[in-house]
Each structure stands twice: as structure tokens, then as C-alpha cells.
């Protein structure tokens, strides 16, 4: 099965193979893996010794909640920049924790407007949270400009880099971010089960977290002291992540990003040639996941397309937009343009099976696809 999804995603056999042996969580070989993973994570975003990579058991949202609860004092004021479901989730988590939170919300197809952010920063929020790549659509927010505005205003920037970390450029020192959050199962191409926060060590304080298991200060203190996780670690996932991070180093972050960009170009050109429309303008589209309007060639249904592809060994993803019926196709994971072309050929077969009529204007282009 090939997963054209934003994670869990298609992993390399070598990554899956790392899970074929057992590790005891307190033995030296597993502690060495944990240390290696933490060091490599710092390297991915250029962090120095002033930062620490703190892994947690659980999916990405666990790390988002851990970061908000561990980094923002109750006396703080958090401004969340929202243009999709993951920004809205940050607001929801902050409310449940009981933080003083407000949001700057814009359309799901528009990047965060930096001018409006600068205006809001005049009222002196202590912290700002933003989603780097909004996986709701695949939109890339202007992180450098946002970070510069936050630096100028003295606000601590917390970046949800869940679906960009390891592929899009992200230099935590140059950005001056307080923390970056991500997980094992997206652009790092590991399996799901570990999330992590890379944060400035001096941003943590004992006793601040609202939670026992999501307390980053306590987790870091134990990792520093003994090299161990406080609670049972997902040993197989950590072993797979170590291999995934070695693979990233061998490929190079820039080459990985270029591969994803090539995947995206192949996909979007191919889908447009088949009569599908993207929700985002190319200018704001990150090479992570593309969103298509469900209204495509006539006679087809997105449910039929999904089922037909699944039967052929490909998974695509449902839409998450609030304003339109859409579906999404991810371009990250251990996949290249060859895989994308095979997906497009499978889409042609399914469209032909569904007897879809292309809305492609030119006969020559129509003939190149499977639909009539
Ligand atoms: C940008 C972003 N933030 C947060 C999350 C939440 O991660 P999880 O579903 O792993 O908890 C996701 C998941 O897709 C995401 O894409």
C-alpha cells in the first residue's frame, strides 16, 4: 500500500525493519538511540546547546499541548495565528489549559497577513503560536516574516512545524523561535508514536505545566539526569525514528524538499490535466499536501475515486476545509515522482471505470488521460 497522506505515510523498508527487534528501555543500547535521536533533531533545525529536543510518547497534538502548558506562564497572553484546523486546535488546547488566549483568524486559503500581526503585537502578547504548514490545505505561512515581527515585539514564538519539519527550511536560531513542535511520522519519514518539542532550555520552569505526563521541564530533567524517558517509551518507534533521521541526513534536507517539490509539481500538473482544480494558489502551496475541489470530471465522485484507488493499493486523504467539499493528496514520505505518476495512471483507470467525462478542453490532453 502506498500512502499519499500527510502522515502516517509511506516509510522505507529500512525504517520499518528497525522495529523488528526489541529494546529494553533502560539498557545502554536504547539510551544511546534516544540520545542519537535528540541530537539529530537539534541538527535538523540548526539548534545549539541553548536548545533541547524533548521527545514525548504520543502523536503531534500531545507535544502541542505539552509546549503550551510548559512554556506559557498563567500570567502570559498567547496570540494564535489561525488559518486552518490546526491553528484552531491550538486555541482549543490553550483554552482547556486555562491560558489567556486570543486569535488572529484569516481565510483558510490565505497566509497569515504579517501587517495585521504587527498591529496585534502592539497590544503586547507575551507569546505567539503559528502553524508553519497548515495541513488543512497545504498552505505555507510566511514563517521568517512572522518570526521577525515577533522578535521586534519581544514575543516568544512557538511554531507548530508538524508537517514541515525535516523538509522545509527552518533555522531555529536565525528565527529566534522559543520552540518548534513536530512528530516522527511526517517529513522525517518515521512511523507514528513519538512527538517532540525543541525549545530553549531557559524557557522552561519547574512546576509550571498543567499536566504530569506533558511536563516538558520534568521530561527534560530526567533525560538530562539519566538519559531515560520518565514513562515507558515507544521503543520500536524510537528505533525507527533513529533510522529515519540517518536517512534524512544521507538524503539531505534540501534534497528531500526538492523531491517533495517534484512530487507536488507532477501531481498538480497531472490532476489539472484531468480536470481537477486546486484550492490554493501555487504561490502559497507547500510541497507537503495538495487540496483539490471534489467537483472534478463529471460523473465521478470523490468517494468512488478513493475506493477505486484503495483497491489498487493507493490511499488518498479526505478534505478538512470548512467552506468547500475537497479531498487531499499528500506528496511526502518515501515516494518519488515515479510513484506519483503511478498514482495518476491509477486515477485514470478509476475515472474510466466510473465513466467520468473529463472537463479537459483539448482532445489531445483528454486522450493522454484515461477519461473520455
Ligand atoms: C500542522 C499539524 N499540527 C498538528 C497536527 C496534529 O498531529 P496528530 O494528529 O499527530 O496529533 C497535525 C497532524 O496532521 C498537523 O498537520
Short mmCIF file of N, CA and C and ligand atoms in Angstrom, two decimals, residues 6-7 58-62 64 86 89 131-136 160-163 183 185-186 317, ligand 1:
data_model
loop_
_atom_site.label_atom_id
_atom_site.label_comp_id
_atom_site.label_asym_id
_atom_site.label_seq_id
_atom_site.Cartn_x
_atom_site.Cartn_y
_atom_site.Cartn_z
N UNK A 6 -0.74 12.80 4.73
CA UNK A 6 0.24 13.65 5.41
C UNK A 6 0.86 12.99 6.64
N UNK A 7 0.69 11.73 6.85
CA UNK A 7 1.30 11.03 7.98
C UNK A 7 0.25 10.55 8.95
N UNK A 58 3.39 9.65 22.03
CA UNK A 58 2.11 10.16 21.54
C UNK A 58 2.23 10.93 20.25
N UNK A 59 1.07 11.25 19.69
CA UNK A 59 1.03 11.94 18.39
C UNK A 59 1.35 13.41 18.57
N UNK A 60 1.36 14.14 17.45
CA UNK A 60 1.78 15.53 17.46
C UNK A 60 1.02 16.42 18.43
N UNK A 61 -0.27 16.19 18.57
CA UNK A 61 -1.08 17.05 19.43
C UNK A 61 -0.61 16.99 20.89
N UNK A 62 -0.07 15.83 21.30
CA UNK A 62 0.45 15.70 22.66
C UNK A 62 1.57 16.72 22.88
N UNK A 64 2.02 19.50 21.16
CA UNK A 64 1.47 20.87 21.12
C UNK A 64 0.96 21.23 22.52
N UNK A 86 -5.56 23.25 12.40
CA UNK A 86 -4.52 23.05 13.42
C UNK A 86 -4.28 24.31 14.24
N UNK A 89 -7.03 24.29 16.65
CA UNK A 89 -6.80 23.33 17.73
C UNK A 89 -5.88 23.92 18.81
N UNK A 131 1.12 27.86 12.91
CA UNK A 131 1.33 26.59 12.21
C UNK A 131 2.15 26.89 10.95
N UNK A 132 3.30 26.28 10.81
CA UNK A 132 4.18 26.59 9.67
C UNK A 132 3.50 26.19 8.35
N UNK A 133 3.24 24.89 8.21
CA UNK A 133 2.47 24.43 7.04
C UNK A 133 1.10 23.98 7.55
N UNK A 134 0.04 24.69 7.17
CA UNK A 134 -1.31 24.32 7.61
C UNK A 134 -1.76 23.11 6.78
N UNK A 135 -1.72 21.97 7.39
CA UNK A 135 -2.02 20.72 6.68
C UNK A 135 -3.49 20.65 6.27
N UNK A 136 -4.31 21.52 6.85
CA UNK A 136 -5.72 21.61 6.44
C UNK A 136 -5.84 21.80 4.93
N UNK A 160 4.26 25.36 15.35
CA UNK A 160 3.81 24.01 15.04
C UNK A 160 4.35 23.69 13.65
N UNK A 161 5.47 22.95 13.65
CA UNK A 161 6.11 22.61 12.37
C UNK A 161 5.86 21.13 12.04
N UNK A 162 4.69 20.66 12.50
CA UNK A 162 4.38 19.23 12.39
C UNK A 162 4.59 18.69 10.99
N UNK A 163 4.03 19.38 9.98
CA UNK A 163 4.10 18.80 8.63
C UNK A 163 5.17 19.46 7.77
N UNK A 183 6.57 15.83 14.85
CA UNK A 183 6.41 14.43 15.21
C UNK A 183 7.19 13.54 14.26
N UNK A 185 6.28 11.12 12.32
CA UNK A 185 5.65 10.43 11.20
C UNK A 185 5.27 11.31 10.02
N UNK A 186 5.96 12.47 9.88
CA UNK A 186 5.65 13.28 8.69
C UNK A 186 6.93 13.40 7.86
N UNK A 317 -6.50 11.16 0.82
CA UNK A 317 -6.95 11.66 2.12
C UNK A 317 -8.20 12.51 1.98
C1 LIG B 1 0.15 21.09 11.37
C2 LIG B 1 -0.32 19.99 12.26
N1 LIG B 1 -0.40 20.22 13.57
C3 LIG B 1 -0.82 19.26 14.43
C4 LIG B 1 -1.17 18.02 13.96
C5 LIG B 1 -1.68 17.00 14.93
O1 LIG B 1 -0.92 15.90 14.94
P1 LIG B 1 -1.52 14.47 15.40
O2 LIG B 1 -2.69 14.18 14.55
O3 LIG B 1 -0.33 13.62 15.14
O4 LIG B 1 -1.85 14.59 16.84
C6 LIG B 1 -1.10 17.73 12.59
C7 LIG B 1 -1.50 16.41 12.06
O5 LIG B 1 -1.67 16.18 10.91
C8 LIG B 1 -0.67 18.75 11.73
O6 LIG B 1 -0.58 18.52 10.42
#
